[in-house]
Coordinates of C-alpha atoms and ligand atoms in Angstrom, one line a residue:
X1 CA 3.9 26.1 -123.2
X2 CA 2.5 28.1 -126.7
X3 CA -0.8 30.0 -126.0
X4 CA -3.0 30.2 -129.0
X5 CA -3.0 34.3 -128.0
X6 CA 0.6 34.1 -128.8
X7 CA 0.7 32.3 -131.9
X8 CA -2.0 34.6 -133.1
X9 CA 0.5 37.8 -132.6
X10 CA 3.2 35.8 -134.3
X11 CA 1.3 34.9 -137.4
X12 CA 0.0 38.3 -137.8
X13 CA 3.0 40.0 -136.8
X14 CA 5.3 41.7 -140.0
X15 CA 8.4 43.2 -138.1
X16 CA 9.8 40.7 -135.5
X17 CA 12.7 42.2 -133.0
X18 CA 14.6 39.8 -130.9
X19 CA 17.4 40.7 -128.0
X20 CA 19.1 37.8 -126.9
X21 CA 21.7 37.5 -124.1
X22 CA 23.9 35.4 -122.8
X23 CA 21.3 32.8 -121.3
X24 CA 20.2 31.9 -125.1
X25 CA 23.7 30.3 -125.4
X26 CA 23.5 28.7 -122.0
X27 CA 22.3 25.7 -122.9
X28 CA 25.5 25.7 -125.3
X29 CA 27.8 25.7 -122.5
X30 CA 28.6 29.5 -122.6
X31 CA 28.8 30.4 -119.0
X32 CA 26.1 33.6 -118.7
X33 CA 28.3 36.5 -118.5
X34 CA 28.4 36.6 -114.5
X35 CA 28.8 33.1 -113.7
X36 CA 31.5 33.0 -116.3
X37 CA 34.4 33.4 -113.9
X38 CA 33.8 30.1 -112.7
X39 CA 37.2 28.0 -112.3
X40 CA 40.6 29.6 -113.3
X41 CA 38.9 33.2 -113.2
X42 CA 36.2 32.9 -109.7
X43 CA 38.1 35.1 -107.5
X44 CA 38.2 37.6 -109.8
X45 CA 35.1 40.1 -110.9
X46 CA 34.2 40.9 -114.5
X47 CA 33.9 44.5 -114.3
X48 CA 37.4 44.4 -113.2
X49 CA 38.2 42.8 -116.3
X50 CA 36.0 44.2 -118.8
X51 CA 37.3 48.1 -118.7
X52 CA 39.3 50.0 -120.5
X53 CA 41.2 50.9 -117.4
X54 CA 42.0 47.0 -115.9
X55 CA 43.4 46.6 -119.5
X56 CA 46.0 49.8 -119.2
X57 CA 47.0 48.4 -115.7
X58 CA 47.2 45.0 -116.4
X59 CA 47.0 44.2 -119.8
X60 CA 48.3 40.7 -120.3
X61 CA 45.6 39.7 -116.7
X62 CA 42.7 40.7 -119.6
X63 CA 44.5 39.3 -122.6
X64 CA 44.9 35.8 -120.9
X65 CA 41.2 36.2 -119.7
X66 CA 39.4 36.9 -123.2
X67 CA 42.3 34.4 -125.1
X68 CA 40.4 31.8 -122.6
X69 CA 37.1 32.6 -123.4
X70 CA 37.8 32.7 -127.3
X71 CA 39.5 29.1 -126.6
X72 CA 36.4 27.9 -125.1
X73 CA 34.7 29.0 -127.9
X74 CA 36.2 27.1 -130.4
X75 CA 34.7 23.8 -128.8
X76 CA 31.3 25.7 -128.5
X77 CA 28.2 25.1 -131.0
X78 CA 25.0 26.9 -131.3
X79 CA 22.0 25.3 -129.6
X80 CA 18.0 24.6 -130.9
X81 CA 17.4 27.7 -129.9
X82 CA 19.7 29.5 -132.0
X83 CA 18.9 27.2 -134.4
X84 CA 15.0 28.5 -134.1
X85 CA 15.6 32.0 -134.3
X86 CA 17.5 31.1 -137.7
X87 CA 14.4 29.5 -138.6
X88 CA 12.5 32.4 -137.7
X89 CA 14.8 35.2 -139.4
X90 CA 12.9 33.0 -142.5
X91 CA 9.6 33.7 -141.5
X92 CA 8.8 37.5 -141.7
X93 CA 9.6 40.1 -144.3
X94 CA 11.6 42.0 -141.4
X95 CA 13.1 40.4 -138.9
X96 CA 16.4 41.8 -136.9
X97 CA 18.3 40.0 -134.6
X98 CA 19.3 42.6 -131.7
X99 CA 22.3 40.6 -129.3
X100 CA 24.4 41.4 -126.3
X101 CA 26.9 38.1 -127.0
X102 CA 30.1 38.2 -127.9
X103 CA 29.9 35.0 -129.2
X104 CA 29.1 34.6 -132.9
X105 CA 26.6 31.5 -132.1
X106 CA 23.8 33.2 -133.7
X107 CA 25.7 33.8 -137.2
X108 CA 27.1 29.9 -136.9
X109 CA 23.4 29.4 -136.4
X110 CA 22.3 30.8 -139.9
X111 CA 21.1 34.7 -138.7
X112 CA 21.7 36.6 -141.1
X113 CA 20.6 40.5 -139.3
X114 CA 22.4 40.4 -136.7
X115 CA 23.2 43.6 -134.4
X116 CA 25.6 43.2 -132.4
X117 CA 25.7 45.7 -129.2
X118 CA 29.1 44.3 -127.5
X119 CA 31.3 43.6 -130.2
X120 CA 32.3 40.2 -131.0
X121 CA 35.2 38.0 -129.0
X122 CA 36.4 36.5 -132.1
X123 CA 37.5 40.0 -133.5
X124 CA 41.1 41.6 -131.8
X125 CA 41.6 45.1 -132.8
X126 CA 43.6 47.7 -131.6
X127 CA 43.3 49.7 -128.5
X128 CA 41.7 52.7 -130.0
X129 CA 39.9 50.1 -132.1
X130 CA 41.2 51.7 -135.7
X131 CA 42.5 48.6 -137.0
X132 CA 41.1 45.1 -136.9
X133 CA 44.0 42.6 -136.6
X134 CA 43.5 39.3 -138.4
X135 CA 46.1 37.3 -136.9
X136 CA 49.2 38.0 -133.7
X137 CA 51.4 36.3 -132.2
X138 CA 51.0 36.6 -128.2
X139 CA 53.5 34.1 -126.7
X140 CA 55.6 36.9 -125.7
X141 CA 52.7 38.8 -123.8
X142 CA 50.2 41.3 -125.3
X143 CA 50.6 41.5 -128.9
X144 CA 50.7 45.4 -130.5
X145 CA 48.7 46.3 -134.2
X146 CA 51.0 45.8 -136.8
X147 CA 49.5 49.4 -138.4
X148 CA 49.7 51.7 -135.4
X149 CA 51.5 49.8 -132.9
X150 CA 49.2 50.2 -129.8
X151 CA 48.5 47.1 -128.1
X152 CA 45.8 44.5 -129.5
X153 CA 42.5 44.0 -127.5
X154 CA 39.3 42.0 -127.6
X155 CA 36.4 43.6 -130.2
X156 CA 34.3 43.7 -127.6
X157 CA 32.6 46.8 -125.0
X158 CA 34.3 46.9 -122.0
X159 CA 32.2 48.9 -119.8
X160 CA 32.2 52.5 -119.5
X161 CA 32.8 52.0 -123.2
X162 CA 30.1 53.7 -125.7
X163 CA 28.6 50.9 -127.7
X164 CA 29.2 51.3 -131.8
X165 CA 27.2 53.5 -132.8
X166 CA 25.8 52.2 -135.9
X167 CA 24.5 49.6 -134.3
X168 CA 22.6 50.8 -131.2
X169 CA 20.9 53.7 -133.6
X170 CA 19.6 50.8 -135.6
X171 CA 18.8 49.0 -133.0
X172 CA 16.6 51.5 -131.5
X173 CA 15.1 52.0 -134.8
X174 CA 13.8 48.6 -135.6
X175 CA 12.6 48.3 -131.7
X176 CA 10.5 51.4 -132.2
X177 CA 9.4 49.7 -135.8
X178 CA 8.6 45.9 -134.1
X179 CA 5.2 44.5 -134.0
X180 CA 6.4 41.9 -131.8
X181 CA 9.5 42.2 -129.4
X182 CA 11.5 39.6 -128.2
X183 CA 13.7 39.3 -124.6
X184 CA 15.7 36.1 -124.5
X185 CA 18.2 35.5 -121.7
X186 CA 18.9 38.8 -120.8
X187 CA 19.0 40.3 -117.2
X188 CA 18.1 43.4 -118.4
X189 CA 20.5 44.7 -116.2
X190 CA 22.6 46.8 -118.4
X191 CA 21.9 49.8 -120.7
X192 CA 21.3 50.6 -123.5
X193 CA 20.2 47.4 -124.5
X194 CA 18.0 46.7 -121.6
X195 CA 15.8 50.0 -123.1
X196 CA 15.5 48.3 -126.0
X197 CA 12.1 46.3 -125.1
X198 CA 10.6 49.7 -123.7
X199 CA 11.4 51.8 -126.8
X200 CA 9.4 48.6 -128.2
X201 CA 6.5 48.9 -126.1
X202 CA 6.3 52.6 -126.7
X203 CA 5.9 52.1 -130.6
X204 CA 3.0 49.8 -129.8
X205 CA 4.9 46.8 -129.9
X206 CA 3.9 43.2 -128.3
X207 CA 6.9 42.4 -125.8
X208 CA 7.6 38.4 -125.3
X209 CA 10.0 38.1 -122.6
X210 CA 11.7 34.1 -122.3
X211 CA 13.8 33.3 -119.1
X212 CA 13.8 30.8 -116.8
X213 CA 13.8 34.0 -114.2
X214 CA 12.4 37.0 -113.7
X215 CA 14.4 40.1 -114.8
X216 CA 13.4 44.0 -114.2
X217 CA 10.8 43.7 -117.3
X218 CA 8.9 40.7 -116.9
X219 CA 6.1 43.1 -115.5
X220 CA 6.1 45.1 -118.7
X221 CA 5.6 42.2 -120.7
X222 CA 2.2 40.8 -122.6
X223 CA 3.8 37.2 -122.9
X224 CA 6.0 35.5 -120.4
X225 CA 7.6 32.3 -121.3
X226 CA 9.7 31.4 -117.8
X227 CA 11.7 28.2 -120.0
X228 CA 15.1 27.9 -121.1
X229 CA 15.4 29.5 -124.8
X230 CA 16.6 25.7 -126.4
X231 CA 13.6 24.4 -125.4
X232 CA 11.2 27.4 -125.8
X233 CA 12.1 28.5 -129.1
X234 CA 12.2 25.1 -131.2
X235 CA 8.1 24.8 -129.9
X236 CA 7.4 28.3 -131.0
X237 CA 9.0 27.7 -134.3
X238 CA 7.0 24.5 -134.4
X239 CA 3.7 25.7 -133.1
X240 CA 3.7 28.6 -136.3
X241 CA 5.1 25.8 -138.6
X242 CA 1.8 23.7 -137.7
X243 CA -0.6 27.0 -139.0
X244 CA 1.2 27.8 -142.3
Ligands
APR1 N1 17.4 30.3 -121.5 C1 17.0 31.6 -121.4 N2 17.5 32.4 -120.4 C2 18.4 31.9 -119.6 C3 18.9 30.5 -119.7 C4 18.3 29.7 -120.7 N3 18.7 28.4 -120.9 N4 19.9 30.3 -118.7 C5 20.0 31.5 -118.1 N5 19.1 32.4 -118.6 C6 19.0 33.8 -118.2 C7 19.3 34.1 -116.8 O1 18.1 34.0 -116.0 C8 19.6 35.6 -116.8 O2 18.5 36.5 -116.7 O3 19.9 34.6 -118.9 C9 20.2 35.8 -118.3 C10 21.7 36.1 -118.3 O4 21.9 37.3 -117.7 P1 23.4 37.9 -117.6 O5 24.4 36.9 -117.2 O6 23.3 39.2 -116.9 O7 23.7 38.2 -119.2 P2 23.3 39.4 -120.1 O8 21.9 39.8 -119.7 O9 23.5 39.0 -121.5 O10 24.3 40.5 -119.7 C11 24.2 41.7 -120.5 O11 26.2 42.6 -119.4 O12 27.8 41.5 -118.3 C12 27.6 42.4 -119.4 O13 28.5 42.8 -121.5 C13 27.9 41.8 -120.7 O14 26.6 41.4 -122.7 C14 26.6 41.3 -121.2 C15 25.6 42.3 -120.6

């Protein structure tokens, strides 16, 4: 599953950047972003829900929506591969932990770098996102920020949304930095984030690309490992532990 080419770039490697998706908490039980409006939510789509603009018009529709995904969550733990890449995080002097989920798995896991591009489910703010709310009552509908009294949302990016800005400027900075560049469970599919790997590849980085399928970059990359991330990772993590 390991070449010995690829264990070579990972022993030798000092600045290790990994993107993650929502595929590397799949095997968690996380439904991948798209496939997550299975059941209650399947006849409706998630770019309807995820905008600013579904929220105005129907706020308590998207408030139900994300309160159901933070419920699931609760029963939700990380997986081996998360569990790897908390390994990993040990391994090199610099390692950064670049993700797309909303689902704080990788922190549970033990990551301590962690970027996160799309906000965080388990964080409600206000609408202009100026206050974070740590608790609210929503049995009567949509709760409203006890500071500014707009209505509470979800910490996450809806689309059309500019990401926060601290973190995708870091991000881009350690991509351009990485000797080795990691894609895991990510359709590459949506920007800025799906960049990421090329800025990568531009500052001379090795790109490693695990997923089960191929996405829009598997041609760019040097390594392609086409396994699910709980199985993948735990044997990489193994395979360097073996040369020490
Ligand atoms: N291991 C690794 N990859 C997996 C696994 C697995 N066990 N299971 C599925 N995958 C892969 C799929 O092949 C797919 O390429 O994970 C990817 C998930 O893709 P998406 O559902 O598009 O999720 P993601 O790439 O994270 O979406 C990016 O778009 O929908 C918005 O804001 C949302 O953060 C999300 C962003």
């Amino acid at each position: 599953m390991i070449s010995d080419e690829l264990i070579q770039v990972m022993q030798t490697a000092q600045t290790v950047v990994v993107l993650t998706g929502a595929g590397v908490s799949a095997e968690s039980g996380v439904p991948t972003f798209r496939d997550a409006l299975t059941g209650l939510w399947e006849n409706f789509d998630p770019a309807q829900l995820a905008t600013p603009e579904a929220f105005q018009a129907n706020p308590k529709l998207v408030w139900d929506w994300y309160a159901s995904r933070r419920e699931m969550l609760a029963d939700v733990t990380p997986n081996a591969g998360h569990y790897a890449l908390a390994e990993l995080e040990q391994r090199y002097p610099y390692f950064y932990l670049i993700t797309q989920n909303v689902d704080s798995l990788h922190q549970v896991a033990g990551n301590k770098s962690v970027i996160e591009l799309h906000g965080n489910l388990q964080r409600v703010c206000c609408f202009n996102k100026l206050h974070v709310a740590e608790n609210w009552d929503d049995s009567d509908g949509v709760p409203n920020c006890q500071q500014c009294g707009a209505m509470l949302r979800p910490d996450v990016v809806w689309f059309g949304e500019m990401l926060p800005e601290d973190a995708i400027d870091t991000a881009f900075a350690v991509s351009k930095s990485a000797d080795v560049f990691i894609s895991i469970g990510t359709s590459a599919e949506v920007q800025p984030a799906a960049s990421l790997p090329v800025h990568a590849l531009r500052g001379g980085a090795t790109f490693i690309e695990i997923n089960p399928h191929p996405t829009m970059l598997t041609n760019r990359a040097d390594f392609v490992l086409p396994y699910p991330s709980g199985e993948v990772l735990p044997e990489l993590v193994a395979a360097l532990n073996l040369r020490r």
